[in-house]
mmCIF file of C-alpha atoms in Angstrom:
data_model
loop_
_atom_site.group_PDB
_atom_site.id
_atom_site.type_symbol
_atom_site.label_atom_id
_atom_site.label_comp_id
_atom_site.label_asym_id
_atom_site.label_seq_id
_atom_site.Cartn_x
_atom_site.Cartn_y
_atom_site.Cartn_z
ATOM 1 C CA MET A 1 21.105 57.018 19.653
ATOM 2 C CA ARG A 2 20.612 60.465 19.358
ATOM 3 C CA THR A 3 19.383 61.195 22.927
ATOM 4 C CA PHE A 4 23.036 59.856 24.149
ATOM 5 C CA LEU A 5 24.848 62.027 21.577
ATOM 6 C CA ILE A 6 22.590 65.087 22.610
ATOM 7 C CA LEU A 7 23.156 64.676 26.275
ATOM 8 C CA GLY A 8 27.145 63.400 25.974
ATOM 9 C CA ALA A 9 27.438 67.069 24.121
ATOM 10 C CA VAL A 10 25.241 68.513 26.620
ATOM 11 C CA TYR A 11 27.609 66.958 29.843
ATOM 12 C CA GLY A 12 30.718 67.924 27.895
ATOM 13 C CA LEU A 13 29.236 71.798 27.308
ATOM 14 C CA LEU A 14 28.405 71.700 31.212
ATOM 15 C CA GLY A 15 31.628 70.059 32.184
ATOM 16 C CA VAL A 16 33.597 73.074 30.568
ATOM 17 C CA ALA A 17 31.428 75.578 32.076
ATOM 18 C CA PHE A 18 31.711 73.750 35.400
ATOM 19 C CA GLY A 19 35.243 73.393 35.178
ATOM 20 C CA ALA A 20 35.793 76.882 34.435
ATOM 21 C CA PHE A 21 33.313 78.149 37.288
ATOM 22 C CA GLY A 22 35.497 76.166 39.833
ATOM 23 C CA ALA A 23 38.796 77.296 38.733
ATOM 24 C CA HIS A 24 37.670 80.841 38.542
ATOM 25 C CA ALA A 25 34.836 81.876 40.497
ATOM 26 C CA LEU A 26 35.145 79.216 43.223
ATOM 27 C CA ARG A 27 38.553 79.021 44.050
ATOM 28 C CA ALA A 28 38.151 81.882 46.510
ATOM 29 C CA ARG A 29 35.247 81.075 48.120
ATOM 30 C CA LEU A 30 35.383 77.205 48.533
ATOM 31 C CA SER A 31 37.749 75.672 50.851
ATOM 32 C CA PRO A 32 40.555 73.150 49.388
ATOM 33 C CA ASP A 33 38.496 70.156 50.085
ATOM 34 C CA LEU A 34 35.483 71.482 48.898
ATOM 35 C CA LEU A 35 36.934 72.356 45.431
ATOM 36 C CA ALA A 36 38.739 68.947 45.118
ATOM 37 C CA ILE A 37 35.210 67.796 45.294
ATOM 38 C CA TRP A 38 34.163 69.948 42.620
ATOM 39 C CA HIS A 39 36.909 68.874 40.488
ATOM 40 C CA THR A 40 35.875 65.284 40.861
ATOM 41 C CA GLY A 41 32.294 65.909 39.493
ATOM 42 C CA VAL A 42 33.769 67.561 36.592
ATOM 43 C CA GLU A 43 36.355 64.808 35.906
ATOM 44 C CA TYR A 44 33.903 62.049 36.080
ATOM 45 C CA GLN A 45 31.266 64.037 34.181
ATOM 46 C CA PHE A 46 33.427 64.547 31.490
ATOM 47 C CA TYR A 47 34.827 61.040 31.455
ATOM 48 C CA HIS A 48 30.653 59.765 31.019
ATOM 49 C CA ALA A 49 30.180 62.621 28.759
ATOM 50 C CA ALA A 50 32.751 61.048 26.280
ATOM 51 C CA ALA A 51 31.146 57.216 26.840
ATOM 52 C CA LEU A 52 27.790 58.787 25.929
ATOM 53 C CA LEU A 53 29.287 60.057 22.573
ATOM 54 C CA LEU A 54 30.589 56.742 22.121
ATOM 55 C CA VAL A 55 27.654 54.570 23.020
ATOM 56 C CA GLY A 56 25.707 56.983 20.717
ATOM 57 C CA LEU A 57 27.878 56.602 18.070
ATOM 58 C CA TRP A 58 28.199 52.806 18.309
ATOM 59 C CA LEU A 59 24.544 52.311 18.811
ATOM 60 C CA ARG A 60 24.178 53.861 15.251
ATOM 61 C CA ALA A 61 26.343 50.977 14.029
ATOM 62 C CA GLN A 62 24.915 47.988 16.036
ATOM 63 C CA PRO A 63 21.479 48.786 18.108
ATOM 64 C CA GLY A 64 20.960 46.896 20.935
ATOM 65 C CA ILE A 65 19.699 46.634 24.551
ATOM 66 C CA ALA A 66 22.953 46.544 26.302
ATOM 67 C CA LEU A 67 24.273 49.796 24.535
ATOM 68 C CA GLN A 68 20.565 51.436 25.798
ATOM 69 C CA ILE A 69 21.258 50.299 29.255
ATOM 70 C CA ALA A 70 24.839 51.561 29.532
ATOM 71 C CA GLY A 71 24.102 55.182 27.774
ATOM 72 C CA ALA A 72 20.853 55.243 30.388
ATOM 73 C CA CYS A 73 23.211 54.447 33.383
ATOM 74 C CA PHE A 74 25.680 56.783 32.200
ATOM 75 C CA ALA A 75 23.315 59.513 31.929
ATOM 76 C CA LEU A 76 21.616 58.987 35.277
ATOM 77 C CA GLY A 77 24.856 58.586 36.678
ATOM 78 C CA VAL A 78 26.137 61.903 35.875
ATOM 79 C CA LEU A 79 23.282 63.447 37.360
ATOM 80 C CA LEU A 80 23.640 61.378 40.777
ATOM 81 C CA PHE A 81 27.246 61.370 41.202
ATOM 82 C CA SER A 82 28.679 64.758 39.901
ATOM 83 C CA GLY A 83 25.426 66.649 40.761
ATOM 84 C CA SER A 84 25.561 65.323 44.234
ATOM 85 C CA LEU A 85 29.133 66.527 44.680
ATOM 86 C CA TYR A 86 28.513 70.116 43.015
ATOM 87 C CA ALA A 87 25.280 70.005 45.576
ATOM 88 C CA LEU A 88 27.762 69.051 48.360
ATOM 89 C CA ALA A 89 30.614 71.361 47.521
ATOM 90 C CA LEU A 90 28.288 74.372 47.037
ATOM 91 C CA SER A 91 26.459 73.914 49.925
ATOM 92 C CA GLY A 92 28.699 71.945 52.526
ATOM 93 C CA VAL A 93 25.996 69.521 53.669
ATOM 94 C CA ARG A 94 27.946 66.296 53.629
ATOM 95 C CA GLY A 95 24.702 64.257 53.541
ATOM 96 C CA LEU A 96 24.501 64.760 50.252
ATOM 97 C CA GLY A 97 27.409 62.576 49.493
ATOM 98 C CA ALA A 98 25.229 59.765 50.420
ATOM 99 C CA ILE A 99 23.619 60.053 46.863
ATOM 100 C CA THR A 100 26.857 59.795 45.113
ATOM 101 C CA PRO A 101 27.632 56.129 45.401
ATOM 102 C CA ILE A 102 24.322 55.503 43.670
ATOM 103 C CA GLY A 103 25.641 57.237 40.898
ATOM 104 C CA GLY A 104 28.893 55.359 40.823
ATOM 105 C CA VAL A 105 27.121 51.999 41.050
ATOM 106 C CA LEU A 106 25.106 53.382 37.831
ATOM 107 C CA PHE A 107 28.428 54.147 36.285
ATOM 108 C CA LEU A 108 29.894 50.594 37.211
ATOM 109 C CA ALA A 109 26.316 49.179 35.601
ATOM 110 C CA GLY A 110 26.929 51.217 32.336
ATOM 111 C CA TRP A 111 30.482 49.761 31.988
ATOM 112 C CA LEU A 112 29.486 46.170 32.512
ATOM 113 C CA ALA A 113 26.506 46.890 30.038
ATOM 114 C CA VAL A 114 29.274 48.123 27.593
ATOM 115 C CA LEU A 115 31.188 45.018 28.132
ATOM 116 C CA VAL A 116 28.477 42.783 27.223
ATOM 117 C CA ALA A 117 27.811 44.939 24.255
ATOM 118 C CA ALA A 118 31.486 44.334 23.083
ATOM 119 C CA LEU A 119 31.286 40.507 24.012
ATOM 120 C CA ARG A 120 27.881 40.138 21.682
ATOM 121 C CA ALA A 121 29.653 42.568 19.181
ATOM 122 C CA GLN A 122 29.799 41.038 15.544
#
């Protein structure tokens, strides 16, 4: 529970920093398509930072394996999905985009685990 709360807070903090970095420092350096890729990474990082915070709070009230799985999927999903998009935007190496769908699948698995936890909730 504490780990997911900490990760959610760290991902949220970094999301603000990366968003500002993209809006200010990268705007003049990246093409519009690469800047859009950067923005997508920030956007999904924020969604899943919030999801990690909610999972952490939910675990406090109702411990369960489904929520543990959800948190792990969200945490790793941010690293792979958003991280690969940041790397792609900064480097221009399109091959890095092959990693992004793995993070997306982890996001889907995390949301499925949240659904399982909700269905099992008392």
